Short mmCIF file of C-alpha atoms and ligand atoms in Angstrom, two decimals:
data_model
loop_
_atom_site.label_atom_id
_atom_site.label_comp_id
_atom_site.label_asym_id
_atom_site.label_seq_id
_atom_site.Cartn_x
_atom_site.Cartn_y
_atom_site.Cartn_z
CA MET G 1 -29.19 13.66 2.72
CA ALA G 2 -26.54 16.34 2.58
CA ILE G 3 -23.71 15.16 0.55
CA LYS G 4 -20.46 14.40 2.35
CA LYS G 5 -17.64 16.22 1.66
CA TYR G 6 -14.36 14.83 2.67
CA GLN G 7 -10.93 16.40 3.03
CA LEU G 8 -7.35 14.71 2.69
CA PHE G 9 -5.88 13.40 6.34
CA ILE G 10 -2.10 14.34 6.25
CA ASP G 11 0.04 14.49 9.31
CA GLY G 12 -2.75 14.06 11.51
CA LYS G 13 -4.52 16.99 10.28
CA TRP G 14 -7.62 17.58 7.79
CA GLN G 15 -6.74 19.71 4.73
CA ASP G 16 -8.41 20.80 1.46
CA PRO G 17 -6.20 19.41 -1.75
CA SER G 18 -4.07 21.73 -3.28
CA THR G 19 -6.14 21.45 -6.70
CA LEU G 20 -9.22 22.94 -4.45
CA GLN G 21 -11.13 20.54 -6.51
CA TRP G 22 -13.31 17.31 -5.44
CA ILE G 23 -14.52 14.14 -7.37
CA ASP G 24 -17.92 13.01 -7.40
CA SER G 25 -18.71 9.89 -5.74
CA VAL G 26 -21.80 8.05 -7.04
CA ASP G 27 -24.11 5.84 -5.19
CA PRO G 28 -24.35 2.98 -8.03
CA PHE G 29 -28.05 2.12 -6.86
CA THR G 30 -29.35 5.57 -6.54
CA ASN G 31 -27.40 7.10 -9.55
CA LYS G 32 -26.78 10.11 -7.17
CA VAL G 33 -23.67 12.06 -6.10
CA TRP G 34 -23.51 11.15 -2.37
CA SER G 35 -20.05 12.21 -1.25
CA GLN G 36 -17.30 13.98 -2.65
CA ILE G 37 -13.59 13.20 -2.24
CA PRO G 38 -10.50 15.28 -2.59
CA ARG G 39 -8.79 15.47 -5.96
CA ALA G 40 -5.17 15.31 -4.68
CA ASN G 41 -2.21 16.12 -6.91
CA ASN G 42 1.59 15.38 -6.90
CA GLU G 43 2.08 18.52 -4.36
CA ASP G 44 -0.49 16.67 -1.90
CA VAL G 45 1.57 13.46 -2.43
CA ASN G 46 4.68 15.06 -1.49
CA LYS G 47 3.00 16.47 1.42
CA ALA G 48 1.82 12.88 2.72
CA CYS G 49 5.09 11.40 1.87
CA ASP G 50 7.08 13.91 3.64
CA ALA G 51 4.75 13.68 6.69
CA ALA G 52 5.08 9.80 6.94
CA HIS G 53 8.82 9.99 6.44
CA ARG G 54 8.82 12.46 9.26
CA ALA G 55 6.88 10.15 11.71
CA PHE G 56 8.73 7.03 10.89
CA PRO G 57 11.52 7.19 13.13
CA SER G 58 9.53 7.59 16.47
CA TRP G 59 6.92 5.00 15.09
CA ALA G 60 9.63 2.59 14.32
CA LYS G 61 11.45 2.94 17.71
CA MET G 62 8.13 2.79 19.84
CA LEU G 63 8.12 -0.69 21.85
CA PRO G 64 6.36 -3.04 19.43
CA ASN G 65 4.25 -3.77 22.20
CA GLN G 66 3.00 -0.07 22.69
CA ARG G 67 2.41 -0.20 18.78
CA GLY G 68 0.44 -3.22 19.05
CA ALA G 69 -1.51 -2.04 22.03
CA LEU G 70 -2.32 0.99 19.68
CA MET G 71 -3.45 -1.06 17.04
CA ARG G 72 -5.74 -3.32 19.07
CA LYS G 73 -7.52 -0.07 20.54
CA LEU G 74 -8.03 0.84 16.77
CA ALA G 75 -9.45 -2.74 16.19
CA ASP G 76 -11.78 -2.12 19.33
CA LYS G 77 -12.88 1.09 17.70
CA LEU G 78 -13.48 -0.30 14.44
CA ALA G 79 -15.63 -3.06 15.96
CA GLU G 80 -17.95 -0.28 17.31
CA LYS G 81 -18.18 1.25 14.05
CA ALA G 82 -18.59 -1.63 11.75
CA GLU G 83 -22.18 -1.16 10.89
CA HIS G 84 -21.14 2.76 9.98
CA LEU G 85 -18.57 1.69 7.84
CA ALA G 86 -20.57 -1.12 6.03
CA GLU G 87 -23.16 1.62 5.04
CA ILE G 88 -20.23 3.80 3.52
CA GLU G 89 -18.85 0.66 1.73
CA SER G 90 -22.44 -0.25 0.25
CA ARG G 91 -23.50 3.39 -0.82
CA ASP G 92 -19.83 3.82 -2.35
CA ASN G 93 -19.55 0.59 -4.46
CA GLY G 94 -22.94 -0.82 -4.53
CA LYS G 95 -22.34 -4.32 -2.76
CA ILE G 96 -24.80 -5.73 -0.80
CA ILE G 97 -24.97 -4.75 2.86
CA ALA G 98 -24.92 -8.07 4.27
CA GLU G 99 -21.39 -8.88 2.64
CA MET G 100 -20.24 -5.19 3.61
CA LEU G 101 -21.53 -5.93 7.28
CA ALA G 102 -19.61 -9.57 7.24
CA GLN G 103 -16.60 -7.81 5.88
CA MET G 104 -16.58 -4.79 8.21
CA HIS G 105 -17.24 -7.15 11.29
CA TYR G 106 -14.29 -8.95 10.23
CA LEU G 107 -11.80 -6.17 9.66
CA PRO G 108 -10.69 -5.56 13.36
CA ASN G 109 -9.33 -9.09 13.15
CA TYR G 110 -6.69 -7.96 11.05
CA PHE G 111 -5.41 -5.04 13.62
CA TYR G 112 -6.08 -7.47 16.67
CA TYR G 113 -3.73 -9.94 14.91
CA TYR G 114 -0.97 -8.06 13.29
CA GLY G 115 -1.13 -5.74 16.54
CA GLY G 116 -0.47 -8.82 18.54
CA LEU G 117 2.38 -10.01 16.31
CA ALA G 118 3.83 -6.85 16.57
CA ASP G 119 6.31 -7.96 19.78
CA THR G 120 6.70 -11.45 18.71
CA ILE G 121 9.09 -10.78 15.56
CA SER G 122 12.53 -11.50 16.50
CA GLY G 123 15.73 -12.03 14.81
CA GLU G 124 18.11 -14.89 15.80
CA VAL G 125 21.90 -15.59 17.29
CA ILE G 126 23.84 -17.48 14.32
CA THR G 127 26.15 -19.96 15.51
CA VAL G 128 28.60 -18.30 12.98
CA ASP G 129 31.65 -20.37 11.22
CA LYS G 130 34.07 -17.64 12.21
CA PRO G 131 35.78 -18.31 15.53
CA HIS G 132 35.59 -15.23 18.17
CA HIS G 133 32.48 -13.86 16.32
CA LEU G 134 29.13 -12.99 17.44
CA ALA G 135 26.57 -12.85 14.59
CA TYR G 136 22.91 -12.17 14.81
CA THR G 137 20.03 -11.02 12.61
CA GLU G 138 17.11 -8.12 13.69
CA TYR G 139 14.08 -7.09 11.59
CA GLU G 140 13.67 -3.50 10.81
CA PRO G 141 10.95 -1.71 9.14
CA LEU G 142 11.16 -0.49 5.71
CA GLY G 143 10.06 3.24 5.84
CA VAL G 144 7.02 4.67 4.05
CA VAL G 145 4.66 2.41 2.81
CA ALA G 146 2.39 3.32 -0.24
CA THR G 147 -0.74 1.52 -0.48
CA ILE G 148 -2.96 1.81 -3.44
CA THR G 149 -6.22 -0.17 -3.59
CA ALA G 150 -9.29 -1.01 -5.73
CA TRP G 151 -13.22 -0.13 -5.58
CA ASN G 152 -14.29 -3.62 -4.68
CA SER G 153 -13.43 -4.37 -1.22
CA PRO G 154 -12.10 -1.01 -0.32
CA LEU G 155 -11.17 -1.24 3.48
CA MET G 156 -10.62 -4.70 3.51
CA GLN G 157 -7.93 -4.28 0.86
CA VAL G 158 -6.49 -1.49 2.86
CA ALA G 159 -6.45 -3.36 6.11
CA PHE G 160 -4.72 -6.53 4.24
CA LYS G 161 -1.51 -3.93 3.83
CA ILE G 162 -1.70 -1.54 6.44
CA ALA G 163 -2.09 -3.99 9.23
CA PRO G 164 1.04 -5.79 8.89
CA ALA G 165 2.77 -2.65 7.80
CA LEU G 166 1.93 -0.64 10.86
CA ALA G 167 2.82 -3.50 13.23
CA ALA G 168 5.96 -3.93 11.64
CA GLY G 169 7.02 -0.17 12.39
CA ASN G 170 6.24 1.38 9.02
CA THR G 171 4.42 4.79 8.21
CA VAL G 172 1.67 4.47 5.43
CA VAL G 173 0.11 6.53 2.82
CA ILE G 174 -3.32 5.06 1.70
CA LYS G 175 -4.53 5.89 -1.74
CA PRO G 176 -7.95 4.30 -2.29
CA SER G 177 -9.84 4.00 -5.64
CA GLU G 178 -11.16 7.24 -6.98
CA PHE G 179 -14.82 5.44 -6.98
CA THR G 180 -14.49 4.26 -3.60
CA SER G 181 -12.50 6.87 -1.51
CA SER G 182 -15.21 7.56 1.18
CA SER G 183 -14.27 4.66 3.91
CA ALA G 184 -10.77 5.35 3.98
CA PHE G 185 -11.37 8.54 5.10
CA GLU G 186 -14.11 7.35 7.81
CA PHE G 187 -11.03 4.85 8.66
CA ALA G 188 -8.65 7.87 9.23
CA LYS G 189 -11.10 9.68 11.61
CA ILE G 190 -11.19 6.25 13.72
CA VAL G 191 -7.09 6.56 13.49
CA GLU G 192 -7.44 10.10 14.72
CA ALA G 193 -9.96 9.11 17.60
CA VAL G 194 -7.87 6.50 19.00
CA GLY G 195 -4.47 8.78 19.13
CA PHE G 196 -2.15 7.50 16.30
CA PRO G 197 0.88 9.87 16.11
CA ALA G 198 0.52 12.42 13.40
CA GLY G 199 1.82 10.91 10.04
CA VAL G 200 1.76 7.73 10.90
CA VAL G 201 -1.12 7.00 8.72
CA ASN G 202 -1.98 9.34 5.81
CA VAL G 203 -4.90 9.11 3.54
CA ILE G 204 -5.03 10.94 0.10
CA SER G 205 -7.59 10.31 -2.79
CA GLY G 206 -7.70 11.26 -6.52
CA TYR G 207 -7.05 9.82 -9.75
CA GLY G 208 -4.32 6.94 -10.11
CA SER G 209 -3.57 8.10 -13.67
CA GLU G 210 -2.68 11.70 -12.34
CA MET G 211 -0.88 11.44 -9.30
CA GLY G 212 -0.22 7.56 -8.86
CA SER G 213 3.20 7.71 -10.55
CA ALA G 214 4.36 10.74 -8.07
CA LEU G 215 3.34 8.30 -5.28
CA ILE G 216 4.95 5.31 -6.63
CA THR G 217 8.23 7.04 -7.48
CA HIS G 218 8.46 9.41 -4.43
CA PRO G 219 12.13 8.94 -3.06
CA LYS G 220 10.74 8.63 0.49
CA VAL G 221 8.56 5.59 -0.36
CA ALA G 222 10.25 2.37 0.21
CA LYS G 223 7.41 -0.27 -0.64
CA VAL G 224 4.03 -0.19 -2.77
CA GLY G 225 1.31 -2.62 -1.99
CA PHE G 226 -1.04 -2.73 -4.47
CA THR G 227 -4.41 -4.25 -5.39
CA GLY G 228 -6.26 -3.86 -8.67
CA GLY G 229 -6.38 -4.71 -12.12
CA THR G 230 -3.60 -6.60 -14.08
CA ALA G 231 -2.68 -4.33 -16.70
CA THR G 232 -2.50 -1.43 -13.81
CA GLY G 233 -0.35 -3.72 -11.89
CA ALA G 234 2.08 -4.38 -14.27
CA ALA G 235 2.39 -0.41 -14.94
CA ILE G 236 3.11 0.22 -11.47
CA TYR G 237 5.64 -2.87 -11.23
CA SER G 238 7.46 -1.19 -14.24
CA GLU G 239 7.48 2.13 -12.60
CA ALA G 240 8.46 1.01 -9.38
CA ALA G 241 11.41 -1.06 -10.99
CA LYS G 242 12.97 2.08 -12.19
CA HIS G 243 13.06 3.47 -8.75
CA LEU G 244 14.06 -0.26 -7.11
CA LYS G 245 10.98 0.00 -4.75
CA LYS G 246 9.94 -3.15 -3.37
CA VAL G 247 6.27 -4.06 -4.74
CA SER G 248 3.61 -6.34 -3.66
CA LEU G 249 0.71 -7.10 -6.15
CA GLU G 250 -2.85 -8.76 -5.76
CA LEU G 251 -4.42 -8.60 -9.36
CA GLY G 252 -6.84 -10.23 -11.34
CA GLY G 253 -7.96 -13.95 -11.84
CA LYS G 254 -10.19 -16.21 -13.96
CA SER G 255 -10.73 -19.12 -11.40
CA PRO G 256 -11.45 -22.32 -12.28
CA ASN G 257 -14.40 -23.95 -10.24
CA ILE G 258 -14.47 -27.83 -10.94
CA VAL G 259 -17.49 -30.06 -10.10
CA PHE G 260 -16.58 -33.70 -10.32
CA ALA G 261 -19.56 -36.05 -10.87
CA ASP G 262 -19.04 -37.62 -7.39
CA ALA G 263 -19.51 -34.05 -5.70
CA ASP G 264 -22.62 -33.15 -3.40
CA LEU G 265 -23.93 -31.39 -6.35
CA ASP G 266 -26.48 -29.16 -4.18
CA ASN G 267 -23.52 -27.78 -2.30
CA ALA G 268 -21.24 -27.37 -5.48
CA VAL G 269 -24.36 -25.29 -7.11
CA GLN G 270 -24.15 -22.85 -3.83
CA GLY G 271 -20.44 -22.97 -4.25
CA ALA G 272 -20.80 -22.19 -8.23
CA VAL G 273 -23.30 -19.16 -7.31
CA SER G 274 -21.03 -17.88 -4.60
CA GLY G 275 -18.02 -17.85 -7.06
CA ILE G 276 -19.56 -15.70 -9.47
CA PHE G 277 -22.97 -14.04 -8.61
CA ALA G 278 -21.77 -12.96 -5.19
CA ALA G 279 -20.60 -9.11 -5.33
CA SER G 280 -22.02 -9.20 -8.79
CA GLY G 281 -18.98 -11.25 -9.95
CA GLN G 282 -16.83 -8.35 -9.07
CA THR G 283 -14.20 -10.13 -6.84
CA CYS G 284 -10.58 -11.13 -7.85
CA ILE G 285 -11.59 -14.55 -6.50
CA ALA G 286 -14.69 -15.03 -8.95
CA GLY G 287 -14.92 -18.52 -9.87
CA SER G 288 -15.92 -17.32 -13.58
CA ARG G 289 -14.75 -20.49 -15.15
CA LEU G 290 -16.99 -23.44 -14.13
CA LEU G 291 -15.59 -26.66 -15.32
CA LEU G 292 -18.20 -29.55 -15.32
CA GLN G 293 -17.71 -33.31 -15.87
CA GLU G 294 -19.58 -34.17 -18.82
CA SER G 295 -22.07 -36.64 -17.10
CA ILE G 296 -23.41 -34.21 -14.60
CA HIS G 297 -23.45 -31.05 -17.23
CA ASP G 298 -26.82 -30.88 -18.03
CA GLU G 299 -28.29 -31.65 -14.67
CA PHE G 300 -25.78 -29.04 -13.06
CA VAL G 301 -26.58 -26.38 -15.46
CA ALA G 302 -30.33 -26.78 -14.64
CA LYS G 303 -30.03 -26.67 -11.08
CA LEU G 304 -27.78 -23.80 -11.48
CA ILE G 305 -30.10 -21.71 -13.55
CA ASP G 306 -33.01 -22.32 -11.19
CA PHE G 307 -30.88 -21.17 -8.02
CA ALA G 308 -29.58 -18.14 -9.81
CA LYS G 309 -32.95 -17.17 -11.14
CA GLN G 310 -34.19 -16.81 -7.73
CA ALA G 311 -31.40 -14.46 -6.54
CA LYS G 312 -32.97 -11.27 -5.43
CA MET G 313 -31.66 -8.33 -7.14
CA GLY G 314 -32.26 -4.73 -5.76
CA ASN G 315 -31.17 -2.08 -3.32
CA PRO G 316 -27.82 -2.97 -1.74
CA MET G 317 -28.90 -1.49 1.59
CA ASP G 318 -31.85 -3.94 1.93
CA LYS G 319 -30.69 -6.80 4.14
CA ASN G 320 -32.39 -9.40 1.98
CA THR G 321 -30.89 -8.27 -1.49
CA GLN G 322 -28.60 -10.92 -2.60
CA ILE G 323 -27.41 -9.07 -5.95
CA GLY G 324 -26.46 -5.46 -6.59
CA PRO G 325 -25.92 -3.35 -9.39
CA VAL G 326 -21.99 -3.08 -10.72
CA THR G 327 -19.76 -0.51 -9.36
CA THR G 328 -19.10 1.73 -11.91
CA PRO G 329 -20.41 2.75 -15.46
CA SER G 330 -17.19 1.65 -17.08
CA GLN G 331 -17.52 -1.74 -15.44
CA TYR G 332 -20.89 -1.93 -16.61
CA GLU G 333 -19.69 -1.31 -20.35
CA ARG G 334 -17.01 -3.85 -19.96
CA ILE G 335 -19.34 -6.51 -18.69
CA LEU G 336 -21.55 -5.94 -21.61
CA SER G 337 -19.03 -5.82 -24.02
CA TYR G 338 -17.74 -9.40 -22.67
CA ILE G 339 -21.26 -10.69 -23.34
CA LYS G 340 -21.17 -9.48 -26.63
CA ILE G 341 -17.63 -11.00 -27.16
CA ALA G 342 -19.08 -14.40 -25.71
CA GLU G 343 -21.99 -14.46 -28.32
CA ASP G 344 -19.89 -13.81 -31.09
CA GLU G 345 -17.39 -16.48 -30.09
CA GLY G 346 -20.16 -18.89 -30.17
CA ALA G 347 -20.91 -19.57 -26.59
CA LYS G 348 -24.68 -20.14 -25.72
CA CYS G 349 -26.36 -17.83 -23.32
CA VAL G 350 -28.59 -20.10 -20.93
CA LEU G 351 -29.51 -17.05 -18.31
CA GLY G 352 -29.41 -13.48 -18.44
CA GLY G 353 -26.97 -11.74 -20.75
CA LYS G 354 -28.40 -8.18 -20.48
CA PRO G 355 -28.89 -5.39 -18.12
CA ALA G 356 -31.63 -5.88 -15.49
CA ASN G 357 -34.71 -3.82 -15.75
CA GLY G 358 -37.06 -4.97 -13.15
CA LYS G 359 -38.81 -2.69 -10.90
CA GLU G 360 -36.04 -3.14 -8.10
CA CYS G 361 -33.46 -2.34 -10.36
CA GLU G 362 -34.89 1.10 -11.96
CA ASN G 363 -33.43 3.81 -9.98
CA SER G 364 -29.87 2.34 -11.20
CA PRO G 365 -28.68 1.95 -15.04
CA TRP G 366 -26.13 -0.38 -13.67
CA PHE G 367 -27.65 -3.70 -12.93
CA ILE G 368 -26.71 -6.62 -15.16
CA GLU G 369 -28.50 -10.04 -14.93
CA PRO G 370 -26.59 -13.16 -13.79
CA THR G 371 -25.47 -14.28 -16.99
CA ILE G 372 -24.50 -18.17 -17.73
CA PHE G 373 -22.67 -19.17 -20.95
CA ILE G 374 -22.40 -22.78 -22.05
CA ASN G 375 -20.40 -24.45 -25.00
CA VAL G 376 -17.55 -22.39 -23.81
CA THR G 377 -14.13 -23.69 -24.66
CA ASN G 378 -10.97 -22.58 -22.81
CA ASN G 379 -9.29 -21.08 -25.72
CA MET G 380 -12.51 -18.18 -26.12
CA ARG G 381 -11.59 -15.02 -24.78
CA ILE G 382 -14.66 -15.27 -22.45
CA ALA G 383 -12.84 -18.08 -20.71
CA GLN G 384 -9.24 -16.48 -20.66
CA GLU G 385 -9.82 -12.63 -19.63
CA GLU G 386 -11.11 -11.18 -16.45
CA VAL G 387 -14.79 -9.88 -17.12
CA PHE G 388 -15.19 -8.76 -13.47
CA GLY G 389 -19.01 -8.95 -13.35
CA PRO G 390 -21.93 -11.67 -13.24
CA VAL G 391 -20.78 -13.81 -16.28
CA LEU G 392 -19.96 -17.15 -15.88
CA SER G 393 -18.38 -19.51 -18.47
CA VAL G 394 -19.48 -23.32 -18.21
CA ILE G 395 -16.66 -25.59 -19.89
CA LYS G 396 -17.11 -29.35 -20.00
CA PHE G 397 -14.54 -31.88 -19.35
CA LYS G 398 -14.21 -35.93 -19.47
CA THR G 399 -11.51 -36.64 -17.16
CA VAL G 400 -9.53 -35.62 -14.28
CA GLU G 401 -6.53 -35.06 -16.39
CA GLU G 402 -8.52 -32.81 -18.84
CA ALA G 403 -9.93 -30.79 -15.75
CA ILE G 404 -6.56 -30.16 -14.58
CA ALA G 405 -5.05 -29.14 -18.11
CA ILE G 406 -7.87 -26.69 -18.24
CA ALA G 407 -7.86 -25.40 -15.03
CA ASN G 408 -3.91 -24.47 -15.64
CA ASP G 409 -4.15 -23.28 -19.05
CA ILE G 410 -4.60 -19.75 -18.18
CA GLN G 411 -2.55 -16.60 -17.70
CA PHE G 412 -3.75 -16.28 -13.91
CA GLY G 413 -3.53 -18.37 -10.88
CA LEU G 414 -5.25 -16.66 -7.76
CA ALA G 415 -7.83 -19.15 -6.84
CA ALA G 416 -9.59 -22.63 -7.56
CA GLY G 417 -12.47 -24.41 -6.39
CA ILE G 418 -12.69 -28.58 -6.38
CA TRP G 419 -16.04 -30.18 -5.68
CA THR G 420 -15.58 -33.97 -4.97
CA GLN G 421 -16.20 -36.39 -2.39
CA ASP G 422 -13.41 -38.68 -3.28
CA ILE G 423 -10.84 -38.16 -0.68
CA LYS G 424 -7.81 -38.88 -3.13
CA LYS G 425 -9.15 -36.01 -5.63
CA ALA G 426 -9.61 -33.69 -2.57
CA ILE G 427 -5.72 -34.23 -1.59
CA GLU G 428 -4.09 -34.73 -4.59
CA LEU G 429 -5.70 -32.09 -6.80
CA PRO G 430 -4.72 -29.12 -4.83
CA LYS G 431 -1.09 -30.15 -5.18
CA VAL G 432 -1.22 -29.69 -9.18
CA ILE G 433 -3.43 -26.71 -9.43
CA LYS G 434 -1.34 -23.66 -9.98
CA ALA G 435 -3.44 -21.26 -7.69
CA GLY G 436 -2.30 -19.37 -4.57
CA THR G 437 -5.52 -20.55 -2.95
CA VAL G 438 -7.46 -23.72 -3.51
CA TRP G 439 -10.92 -24.55 -2.14
CA VAL G 440 -12.03 -28.05 -1.66
CA ASN G 441 -16.22 -28.56 -1.29
CA THR G 442 -16.11 -24.65 -0.29
CA TYR G 443 -15.48 -21.23 -2.39
CA ARG G 444 -14.67 -17.61 -1.47
CA MET G 445 -13.22 -18.20 2.01
CA VAL G 446 -10.33 -16.01 3.29
CA SER G 447 -8.96 -15.41 6.55
CA TYR G 448 -6.60 -13.11 8.15
CA LEU G 449 -4.63 -16.06 9.18
CA VAL G 450 -4.13 -17.78 5.93
CA PRO G 451 -1.67 -16.50 3.30
CA PHE G 452 -3.39 -15.06 -0.03
CA GLY G 453 -2.13 -14.23 -3.28
CA GLY G 454 -1.55 -15.36 -6.82
CA TYR G 455 0.73 -17.57 -9.33
CA LYS G 456 1.60 -16.20 -12.47
CA ASN G 457 -0.24 -13.13 -13.34
CA SER G 458 -2.35 -12.88 -10.52
CA GLY G 459 0.37 -11.09 -8.56
CA ILE G 460 3.72 -10.98 -6.50
CA GLY G 461 3.85 -11.48 -2.70
CA ARG G 462 1.27 -12.78 -0.27
CA GLU G 463 -1.07 -11.34 2.13
CA ASN G 464 -2.43 -12.28 5.37
CA GLY G 465 -0.77 -14.60 7.82
CA ILE G 466 2.25 -14.45 9.84
CA ASN G 467 4.41 -14.27 6.73
CA ALA G 468 3.07 -11.12 5.35
CA ILE G 469 4.46 -9.05 8.12
CA TYR G 470 7.86 -10.20 6.80
CA ASP G 471 7.02 -8.49 3.40
CA TYR G 472 7.27 -4.93 5.44
CA LEU G 473 10.45 -5.62 7.27
CA GLN G 474 13.96 -6.26 6.33
CA VAL G 475 16.68 -8.11 7.90
CA LYS G 476 19.62 -6.57 9.52
CA SER G 477 22.72 -8.89 10.00
CA THR G 478 25.61 -7.76 12.59
CA PHE G 479 28.89 -9.55 13.13
CA ILE G 480 30.44 -8.64 16.44
CA SER G 481 34.35 -9.64 16.90
CA THR G 482 36.34 -10.20 19.89
CA ALA G 483 39.22 -11.83 17.75
CA GLN G 484 42.97 -10.31 17.68
CA THR G 485 42.88 -9.06 13.99
CA ASN G 486 45.72 -11.31 12.42
CA THR G 487 44.49 -12.09 9.06
CA SER G 488 45.21 -10.23 5.69
CA PRO G 489 42.98 -7.25 5.33
CA PHE G 490 43.21 -7.62 1.81
CA VAL G 491 41.16 -10.96 1.92
CA LEU G 492 37.75 -11.73 2.38
CA LYS G 493 37.05 -12.88 5.81
O1 TXE Q 1 -8.56 -0.67 -11.61
P1 TXE Q 1 -7.18 -0.18 -11.46
P2 TXE Q 1 -9.99 -0.07 -12.21
C1 TXE Q 1 -9.98 -4.98 -12.50
C2 TXE Q 1 -11.20 -5.09 -13.27
C3 TXE Q 1 -11.38 -3.92 -14.01
C4 TXE Q 1 -10.27 -3.27 -14.24
C5 TXE Q 1 -10.12 -2.11 -14.20
O2 TXE Q 1 -11.27 -6.23 -14.30
O3 TXE Q 1 -12.04 -3.82 -14.87
O4 TXE Q 1 -9.36 -4.05 -13.11
O5 TXE Q 1 -10.37 -1.43 -12.91
C6 TXE Q 1 -4.85 3.23 -9.12
N1 TXE Q 1 -0.33 4.49 -10.94
N2 TXE Q 1 -10.08 -5.02 -11.24
O6 TXE Q 1 -9.60 0.90 -13.42
O7 TXE Q 1 -7.10 0.55 -12.69
C7 TXE Q 1 -6.45 3.59 -9.16
O8 TXE Q 1 -6.57 4.99 -8.94
C8 TXE Q 1 -0.90 4.12 -9.81
C9 TXE Q 1 -9.63 -6.21 -10.61
O9 TXE Q 1 -10.78 0.39 -11.08
O10 TXE Q 1 -6.04 -1.36 -11.09
C10 TXE Q 1 -6.84 2.60 -8.09
O11 TXE Q 1 -6.72 3.17 -6.62
N3 TXE Q 1 -1.98 4.13 -9.31
C11 TXE Q 1 -9.17 -5.86 -9.21
C12 TXE Q 1 -6.20 1.34 -8.11
O12 TXE Q 1 -5.13 1.77 -9.13
C13 TXE Q 1 -2.93 3.84 -10.44
C14 TXE Q 1 -10.09 -5.11 -8.36
C15 TXE Q 1 -6.95 0.28 -9.08
O13 TXE Q 1 -7.35 0.57 -10.27
C16 TXE Q 1 -2.53 4.06 -11.74
C17 TXE Q 1 -10.25 -3.79 -9.21
C18 TXE Q 1 -1.54 4.47 -11.90
N4 TXE Q 1 -0.93 4.71 -13.36
C19 TXE Q 1 -10.33 -3.95 -10.82
N5 TXE Q 1 -3.77 3.76 -12.46
C20 TXE Q 1 -9.05 -7.12 -8.59
N6 TXE Q 1 -7.97 -8.16 -8.81
O14 TXE Q 1 -9.78 -7.11 -7.30
C21 TXE Q 1 -4.72 3.44 -11.67
N7 TXE Q 1 -4.26 3.37 -10.33
#
């Protein structure tokens, strides 16, 4: 198959990067270059931000119902192209096609939903405490929004940000991960085909370390929306702060998945597997700390090992595959280094713990066996740090109070799972767990209708749901006076 070569999408035009250089995108399963993405530099950042800035006034002024209609047209086209986009995603990041198909069939919802919200946003008339004055509020878009995203769910992360941003009347510059930029360019082709005005959506690719700073600090960028690692998120936050840019961050996690003795254990086993082995554990919401009540610990671990052993590893493009390779060589090395750390800390490996080398994995050097460590205590690095791979830390607890204390004793707070058939625990525990999303008797469920984001070091702001659109708007307050001016001009009215 010929190698695809993409161009930047700026101001409605396809163009080569100023560097005239491209970055190879490697298919993690075949270990072969399958596409090339442009290596943009600061000059391209300027072009994209300028284009988005020029497009902003007329996009912001367009009647919201017209913006919404265009977004719904985009959603229709995305729905038609779901299978094509899913294949691109799987090829680029090695995630299984079943998951990427599910994501791509779900993707249009973001553009239907926020497109539908566009003309429902209104300010309010305020009965103000000043006689003979009319006071009211209106919502206005911010301007140019830069979105910087990671490689694990590339287009979903873009949709989380740009669907509310566009509906609110902002224009966008998308900078996807250098490991998985292809789908953003395929997305741009669809944007172009449905007739978005030039400059409303721009896509540039390249190394974050090279041109990320120019994008974040660009004077025409009003807000940065980011998904990625916590360290990068903190660096972006501090850079943005120097220029007083608005920021939302969706960062890492080390989520507790808590199983009580009264749970339906077979369901909970499925939940534990979905928490850590789905997507080869490369998800911010991974349930990477499995907290097991002491009385069921041994039985549960045995069931879990049985289940995980049967997971089919191999070609992500095969619909029956359940675990694919990890996405990047550096991620592969990082996961192996954490396995070593866990062993050195005294945790006991009861499943996996090494690269997978079965026949079905032989093309790719980046498969890691589903790995389970028991005898983990919550102070170990393997319990505290995000591995972002198929490595589960199992921690024992005795009482409900102990489970809550362990769950919350962590720098992160993105998600948590609770498995119980006791209605009291199901209702009371979500209130005391410090996480943005808590699942009871389910795991890894995300909806465009439900706010998503992190407590503590897992991020700032919430994506999805009605509230997300307000992150891309600002309030204007207007006072109109019909009063005769007879108060002192030197005193605050
Ligand atoms: O992500 P980065 P990386 C975690 C995971 C992983 C680690 C590093 O633990 O091992 O982060 O992964 C852009 N200015 N997560 O290196 O660095 C970069 O180009 C501006 C968790 O892939 O966070 C890419 O587009 N931008 C996570 C995006 O930031 C910069 C998902 C993400 O890259 C930049 C992925 C800079 N200085 C990794 N440096 C999750 N929570 O879902 C990089 N970028």
